């Protein structure tokens, strides 16, 4: 999981925005629309990043398709020191 | 020989273009995160970029080597082309996952 986090969040073009999304849903779970608004990102960009994050089991989706909220997965919670270390590097 | 070498040159040139874009992403991420993951990718990308620049130089620009290769037996050019195209395929996949 640690390697996946470093790669997905710091090794790819969209890593920066995925970190912002993870920070936002950690603060409080949100849906795609709220994320787009709160982070001032394009809705489609947010959707794409959420798909990547869900695919890699970094965030979980709760609720049905429309308006589903996203939150950090249990697996990412278990590796939260790595996430914090990554967050610290962005500030 | 010349046709094979043209294919190898084209593949090497495409590799240079793709690797330049990838190295740009990895360098930006390394400067932002200062972590070893993008650093590893950056160093790998730079070395592979250097390798491909050298290939383009030898296949196309170097007056002696380019002329020698073009007049040499086709079997050598074929081998070089296959290696270069495999490398291109590898880099295309890496670009696909990194562009994400």
PDB file of C-alpha atoms in Angstrom:
ATOM      1  CA  UNK A   1       0.000   0.000   0.000  1.00  0.00           C
ATOM      2  CA  UNK A   2       2.814   2.401   0.843  1.00  0.00           C
ATOM      3  CA  UNK A   3       4.324   2.061  -2.616  1.00  0.00           C
ATOM      4  CA  UNK A   4       0.930   2.565  -4.255  1.00  0.00           C
ATOM      5  CA  UNK A   5       0.352   5.737  -2.240  1.00  0.00           C
ATOM      6  CA  UNK A   6       3.717   7.217  -3.169  1.00  0.00           C
ATOM      7  CA  UNK A   7       3.234   6.319  -6.797  1.00  0.00           C
ATOM      8  CA  UNK A   8      -0.398   7.389  -7.234  1.00  0.00           C
ATOM      9  CA  UNK A   9       0.014  10.596  -5.221  1.00  0.00           C
ATOM     10  CA  UNK A  10       3.531  11.738  -6.110  1.00  0.00           C
ATOM     11  CA  UNK A  11       4.619   9.886  -9.268  1.00  0.00           C
ATOM     12  CA  UNK A  12       1.934  10.870 -11.772  1.00  0.00           C
ATOM     13  CA  UNK A  13       0.729  14.009 -13.497  1.00  0.00           C
ATOM     14  CA  UNK A  14      -2.493  14.269 -11.470  1.00  0.00           C
ATOM     15  CA  UNK A  15      -0.916  13.449  -8.103  1.00  0.00           C
ATOM     16  CA  UNK A  16      -1.158  16.971  -6.731  1.00  0.00           C
ATOM     17  CA  UNK A  17      -4.925  17.157  -7.262  1.00  0.00           C
ATOM     18  CA  UNK A  18      -5.444  13.654  -5.891  1.00  0.00           C
ATOM     19  CA  UNK A  19      -3.669  14.719  -2.698  1.00  0.00           C
ATOM     20  CA  UNK A  20      -6.034  17.700  -2.416  1.00  0.00           C
ATOM     21  CA  UNK A  21      -9.030  15.388  -2.915  1.00  0.00           C
ATOM     22  CA  UNK A  22      -7.775  12.966  -0.254  1.00  0.00           C
ATOM     23  CA  UNK A  23      -7.208  15.867   2.159  1.00  0.00           C
ATOM     24  CA  UNK A  24     -10.725  17.148   1.495  1.00  0.00           C
ATOM     25  CA  UNK A  25     -12.500  13.810   2.028  1.00  0.00           C
ATOM     26  CA  UNK A  26     -10.427  13.194   5.144  1.00  0.00           C
ATOM     27  CA  UNK A  27     -11.657  16.472   6.565  1.00  0.00           C
ATOM     28  CA  UNK A  28     -15.225  15.391   5.807  1.00  0.00           C
ATOM     29  CA  UNK A  29     -16.707  12.973   3.261  1.00  0.00           C
ATOM     30  CA  UNK A  30     -17.997  14.747   0.147  1.00  0.00           C
ATOM     31  CA  UNK A  31     -19.518  13.925  -3.205  1.00  0.00           C
ATOM     32  CA  UNK A  32     -17.955  14.669  -6.574  1.00  0.00           C
ATOM     33  CA  UNK A  33     -19.901  17.891  -7.021  1.00  0.00           C
ATOM     34  CA  UNK A  34     -18.873  19.304  -3.674  1.00  0.00           C
ATOM     35  CA  UNK A  35     -15.261  18.342  -4.332  1.00  0.00           C
ATOM     36  CA  UNK A  36     -15.282  20.113  -7.685  1.00  0.00           C
ATOM     37  CA  UNK A  37     -16.720  23.217  -6.072  1.00  0.00           C
ATOM     38  CA  UNK A  38     -14.589  23.218  -2.917  1.00  0.00           C
ATOM     39  CA  UNK A  39     -11.329  22.554  -4.772  1.00  0.00           C
ATOM     40  CA  UNK A  40     -12.208  24.694  -7.793  1.00  0.00           C
ATOM     41  CA  UNK A  41     -11.617  21.825 -10.184  1.00  0.00           C
ATOM     42  CA  UNK A  42     -13.483  20.718 -13.270  1.00  0.00           C
ATOM     43  CA  UNK A  43     -16.192  18.142 -12.436  1.00  0.00           C
ATOM     44  CA  UNK A  44     -14.811  15.681 -15.008  1.00  0.00           C
ATOM     45  CA  UNK A  45     -11.306  16.052 -13.578  1.00  0.00           C
ATOM     46  CA  UNK A  46     -12.631  15.253 -10.110  1.00  0.00           C
ATOM     47  CA  UNK A  47     -14.520  12.210 -11.450  1.00  0.00           C
ATOM     48  CA  UNK A  48     -11.357  10.930 -13.133  1.00  0.00           C
ATOM     49  CA  UNK A  49      -9.236  11.337 -10.008  1.00  0.00           C
ATOM     50  CA  UNK A  50     -11.916   9.709  -7.842  1.00  0.00           C
ATOM     51  CA  UNK A  51     -11.982   6.719 -10.202  1.00  0.00           C
ATOM     52  CA  UNK A  52      -8.201   6.372  -9.898  1.00  0.00           C
ATOM     53  CA  UNK A  53      -8.386   6.687  -6.112  1.00  0.00           C
ATOM     54  CA  UNK A  54     -11.188   4.107  -5.852  1.00  0.00           C
ATOM     55  CA  UNK A  55      -9.385   1.741  -8.264  1.00  0.00           C
ATOM     56  CA  UNK A  56      -6.328   1.837  -6.020  1.00  0.00           C
ATOM     57  CA  UNK A  57      -8.389   1.402  -2.864  1.00  0.00           C
ATOM     58  CA  UNK A  58      -7.339   4.775  -1.500  1.00  0.00           C
ATOM     59  CA  UNK A  59     -10.858   6.144  -1.123  1.00  0.00           C
ATOM     60  CA  UNK A  60     -14.173   4.341  -0.694  1.00  0.00           C
ATOM     61  CA  UNK A  61     -17.488   5.290  -2.158  1.00  0.00           C
ATOM     62  CA  UNK A  62     -20.499   5.251   0.078  1.00  0.00           C
ATOM     63  CA  UNK A  63     -24.060   5.509  -1.192  1.00  0.00           C
ATOM     64  CA  UNK A  64     -25.516   5.032  -4.655  1.00  0.00           C
ATOM     65  CA  UNK A  65     -24.115   6.479  -7.831  1.00  0.00           C
ATOM     66  CA  UNK A  66     -25.607   9.924  -7.883  1.00  0.00           C
ATOM     67  CA  UNK A  67     -24.516  11.943  -4.906  1.00  0.00           C
ATOM     68  CA  UNK A  68     -22.385   9.142  -3.465  1.00  0.00           C
ATOM     69  CA  UNK A  69     -19.895  10.494  -0.948  1.00  0.00           C
ATOM     70  CA  UNK A  70     -16.237   9.519  -0.851  1.00  0.00           C
ATOM     71  CA  UNK A  71     -14.122   8.886   2.219  1.00  0.00           C
ATOM     72  CA  UNK A  72     -10.661   7.472   2.970  1.00  0.00           C
ATOM     73  CA  UNK A  73     -10.648   3.659   2.739  1.00  0.00           C
ATOM     74  CA  UNK A  74      -9.897   1.396   5.693  1.00  0.00           C
ATOM     75  CA  UNK A  75      -6.722   0.349   3.965  1.00  0.00           C
ATOM     76  CA  UNK A  76      -5.515   3.911   3.660  1.00  0.00           C
ATOM     77  CA  UNK A  77      -6.465   4.552   7.304  1.00  0.00           C
ATOM     78  CA  UNK A  78      -4.199   1.647   8.258  1.00  0.00           C
ATOM     79  CA  UNK A  79      -1.353   3.402   6.411  1.00  0.00           C
ATOM     80  CA  UNK A  80      -2.135   6.896   7.564  1.00  0.00           C
ATOM     81  CA  UNK A  81       1.475   7.730   8.583  1.00  0.00           C
ATOM     82  CA  UNK A  82       2.459   7.475   4.919  1.00  0.00           C
ATOM     83  CA  UNK A  83      -0.433   9.717   3.901  1.00  0.00           C
ATOM     84  CA  UNK A  84       0.574  12.309   6.503  1.00  0.00           C
ATOM     85  CA  UNK A  85       4.149  12.201   5.319  1.00  0.00           C
ATOM     86  CA  UNK A  86       2.929  12.879   1.773  1.00  0.00           C
ATOM     87  CA  UNK A  87       0.609  15.684   2.950  1.00  0.00           C
ATOM     88  CA  UNK A  88       3.519  17.344   4.758  1.00  0.00           C
ATOM     89  CA  UNK A  89       5.522  17.519   1.559  1.00  0.00           C
ATOM     90  CA  UNK A  90       2.865  19.534  -0.231  1.00  0.00           C
ATOM     91  CA  UNK A  91       2.688  22.316   2.313  1.00  0.00           C
TER      92      UNK A  91
ATOM     93  CA  UNK B   1      19.337  -1.723 -44.348  1.00  0.00           C
ATOM     94  CA  UNK B   2      18.272   1.838 -44.869  1.00  0.00           C
ATOM     95  CA  UNK B   3      14.556   1.093 -44.345  1.00  0.00           C
ATOM     96  CA  UNK B   4      15.205  -0.765 -41.085  1.00  0.00           C
ATOM     97  CA  UNK B   5      17.413   2.015 -39.885  1.00  0.00           C
ATOM     98  CA  UNK B   6      14.763   4.604 -40.749  1.00  0.00           C
ATOM     99  CA  UNK B   7      12.282   2.675 -38.591  1.00  0.00           C
ATOM    100  CA  UNK B   8      14.790   2.496 -35.723  1.00  0.00           C
ATOM    101  CA  UNK B   9      15.493   6.232 -36.068  1.00  0.00           C
ATOM    102  CA  UNK B  10      11.764   7.053 -36.028  1.00  0.00           C
ATOM    103  CA  UNK B  11      11.216   4.906 -32.914  1.00  0.00           C
ATOM    104  CA  UNK B  12      14.204   6.494 -31.157  1.00  0.00           C
ATOM    105  CA  UNK B  13      12.918   9.985 -32.023  1.00  0.00           C
ATOM    106  CA  UNK B  14       9.458   9.156 -30.642  1.00  0.00           C
ATOM    107  CA  UNK B  15      11.126   7.852 -27.485  1.00  0.00           C
ATOM    108  CA  UNK B  16      12.938  11.166 -27.080  1.00  0.00           C
ATOM    109  CA  UNK B  17       9.659  13.092 -27.407  1.00  0.00           C
ATOM    110  CA  UNK B  18       7.750  10.872 -24.947  1.00  0.00           C
ATOM    111  CA  UNK B  19      10.598  10.756 -22.440  1.00  0.00           C
ATOM    112  CA  UNK B  20      10.969  14.544 -22.530  1.00  0.00           C
ATOM    113  CA  UNK B  21       7.304  14.882 -21.522  1.00  0.00           C
ATOM    114  CA  UNK B  22       7.659  12.225 -18.805  1.00  0.00           C
ATOM    115  CA  UNK B  23      10.865  13.701 -17.403  1.00  0.00           C
ATOM    116  CA  UNK B  24       9.031  17.059 -17.245  1.00  0.00           C
ATOM    117  CA  UNK B  25       6.247  15.534 -15.118  1.00  0.00           C
ATOM    118  CA  UNK B  26       8.646  13.647 -12.857  1.00  0.00           C
ATOM    119  CA  UNK B  27      10.937  16.665 -12.416  1.00  0.00           C
ATOM    120  CA  UNK B  28       7.992  18.886 -11.481  1.00  0.00           C
ATOM    121  CA  UNK B  29       6.743  16.282  -8.990  1.00  0.00           C
ATOM    122  CA  UNK B  30      10.198  15.791  -7.515  1.00  0.00           C
ATOM    123  CA  UNK B  31      10.620  19.542  -7.008  1.00  0.00           C
ATOM    124  CA  UNK B  32       7.218  19.667  -5.347  1.00  0.00           C
ATOM    125  CA  UNK B  33       7.406  16.558  -3.144  1.00  0.00           C
ATOM    126  CA  UNK B  34      11.148  15.948  -2.759  1.00  0.00           C
ATOM    127  CA  UNK B  35      10.366  12.261  -2.335  1.00  0.00           C
ATOM    128  CA  UNK B  36      12.307   9.312  -3.637  1.00  0.00           C
ATOM    129  CA  UNK B  37       9.560   7.932  -5.871  1.00  0.00           C
ATOM    130  CA  UNK B  38       9.535  10.748  -8.424  1.00  0.00           C
ATOM    131  CA  UNK B  39      13.326  11.037  -7.996  1.00  0.00           C
ATOM    132  CA  UNK B  40      13.769   7.401  -9.047  1.00  0.00           C
ATOM    133  CA  UNK B  41      11.484   7.885 -12.034  1.00  0.00           C
ATOM    134  CA  UNK B  42      13.301  11.106 -12.946  1.00  0.00           C
ATOM    135  CA  UNK B  43      16.771   9.534 -12.889  1.00  0.00           C
ATOM    136  CA  UNK B  44      15.522   6.503 -14.831  1.00  0.00           C
ATOM    137  CA  UNK B  45      13.844   8.800 -17.371  1.00  0.00           C
ATOM    138  CA  UNK B  46      16.928  10.987 -17.803  1.00  0.00           C
ATOM    139  CA  UNK B  47      19.217   7.999 -18.397  1.00  0.00           C
ATOM    140  CA  UNK B  48      16.807   6.455 -20.889  1.00  0.00           C
ATOM    141  CA  UNK B  49      16.463   9.844 -22.558  1.00  0.00           C
ATOM    142  CA  UNK B  50      20.249  10.074 -22.857  1.00  0.00           C
ATOM    143  CA  UNK B  51      20.333   6.587 -24.354  1.00  0.00           C
ATOM    144  CA  UNK B  52      17.745   7.531 -26.969  1.00  0.00           C
ATOM    145  CA  UNK B  53      19.445  10.817 -27.808  1.00  0.00           C
ATOM    146  CA  UNK B  54      22.638   8.855 -28.409  1.00  0.00           C
ATOM    147  CA  UNK B  55      20.732   6.421 -30.637  1.00  0.00           C
ATOM    148  CA  UNK B  56      19.325   9.276 -32.720  1.00  0.00           C
ATOM    149  CA  UNK B  57      22.807  10.758 -32.920  1.00  0.00           C
ATOM    150  CA  UNK B  58      24.384   7.502 -34.105  1.00  0.00           C
ATOM    151  CA  UNK B  59      21.579   6.498 -36.475  1.00  0.00           C
ATOM    152  CA  UNK B  60      21.032   9.883 -38.079  1.00  0.00           C
ATOM    153  CA  UNK B  61      23.641  12.522 -37.313  1.00  0.00           C
ATOM    154  CA  UNK B  62      27.095  10.981 -36.768  1.00  0.00           C
ATOM    155  CA  UNK B  63      28.737  11.195 -40.211  1.00  0.00           C
ATOM    156  CA  UNK B  64      30.824   8.023 -39.784  1.00  0.00           C
ATOM    157  CA  UNK B  65      28.556   5.711 -37.799  1.00  0.00           C
ATOM    158  CA  UNK B  66      25.328   6.672 -39.625  1.00  0.00           C
ATOM    159  CA  UNK B  67      26.977   6.124 -43.001  1.00  0.00           C
ATOM    160  CA  UNK B  68      28.519   2.841 -41.862  1.00  0.00           C
ATOM    161  CA  UNK B  69      25.208   1.533 -40.473  1.00  0.00           C
ATOM    162  CA  UNK B  70      23.364   2.449 -43.646  1.00  0.00           C
ATOM    163  CA  UNK B  71      25.839   0.558 -45.768  1.00  0.00           C
ATOM    164  CA  UNK B  72      26.120  -2.442 -43.413  1.00  0.00           C
ATOM    165  CA  UNK B  73      24.293  -5.759 -43.606  1.00  0.00           C
ATOM    166  CA  UNK B  74      20.486  -5.532 -43.113  1.00  0.00           C
ATOM    167  CA  UNK B  75      20.547  -8.049 -40.295  1.00  0.00           C
ATOM    168  CA  UNK B  76      22.155  -5.547 -37.918  1.00  0.00           C
ATOM    169  CA  UNK B  77      19.594  -2.866 -38.706  1.00  0.00           C
ATOM    170  CA  UNK B  78      16.765  -5.328 -38.174  1.00  0.00           C
ATOM    171  CA  UNK B  79      18.065  -6.246 -34.738  1.00  0.00           C
ATOM    172  CA  UNK B  80      18.453  -2.599 -33.758  1.00  0.00           C
ATOM    173  CA  UNK B  81      14.945  -1.807 -34.977  1.00  0.00           C
ATOM    174  CA  UNK B  82      13.339  -4.553 -32.901  1.00  0.00           C
ATOM    175  CA  UNK B  83      15.142  -3.408 -29.765  1.00  0.00           C
ATOM    176  CA  UNK B  84      14.116   0.198 -30.382  1.00  0.00           C
ATOM    177  CA  UNK B  85      10.474  -0.701 -31.037  1.00  0.00           C
ATOM    178  CA  UNK B  86      10.234  -2.827 -27.882  1.00  0.00           C
ATOM    179  CA  UNK B  87      11.589   0.144 -25.978  1.00  0.00           C
ATOM    180  CA  UNK B  88       9.010   2.409 -27.619  1.00  0.00           C
ATOM    181  CA  UNK B  89       6.194   0.056 -26.545  1.00  0.00           C
ATOM    182  CA  UNK B  90       7.532   0.052 -22.970  1.00  0.00           C
ATOM    183  CA  UNK B  91       7.707   3.855 -22.871  1.00  0.00           C
ATOM    184  CA  UNK B  92       4.208   4.257 -24.362  1.00  0.00           C
ATOM    185  CA  UNK B  93       2.789   2.154 -21.522  1.00  0.00           C
ATOM    186  CA  UNK B  94       4.755   4.097 -18.930  1.00  0.00           C
ATOM    187  CA  UNK B  95       3.467   7.351 -20.437  1.00  0.00           C
ATOM    188  CA  UNK B  96      -0.086   6.008 -20.316  1.00  0.00           C
ATOM    189  CA  UNK B  97       0.084   5.319 -16.563  1.00  0.00           C
ATOM    190  CA  UNK B  98       2.022   8.478 -15.720  1.00  0.00           C
ATOM    191  CA  UNK B  99      -0.174  10.881 -17.698  1.00  0.00           C
ATOM    192  CA  UNK B 100      -3.107   9.903 -15.457  1.00  0.00           C
TER     193      UNK B 100
END
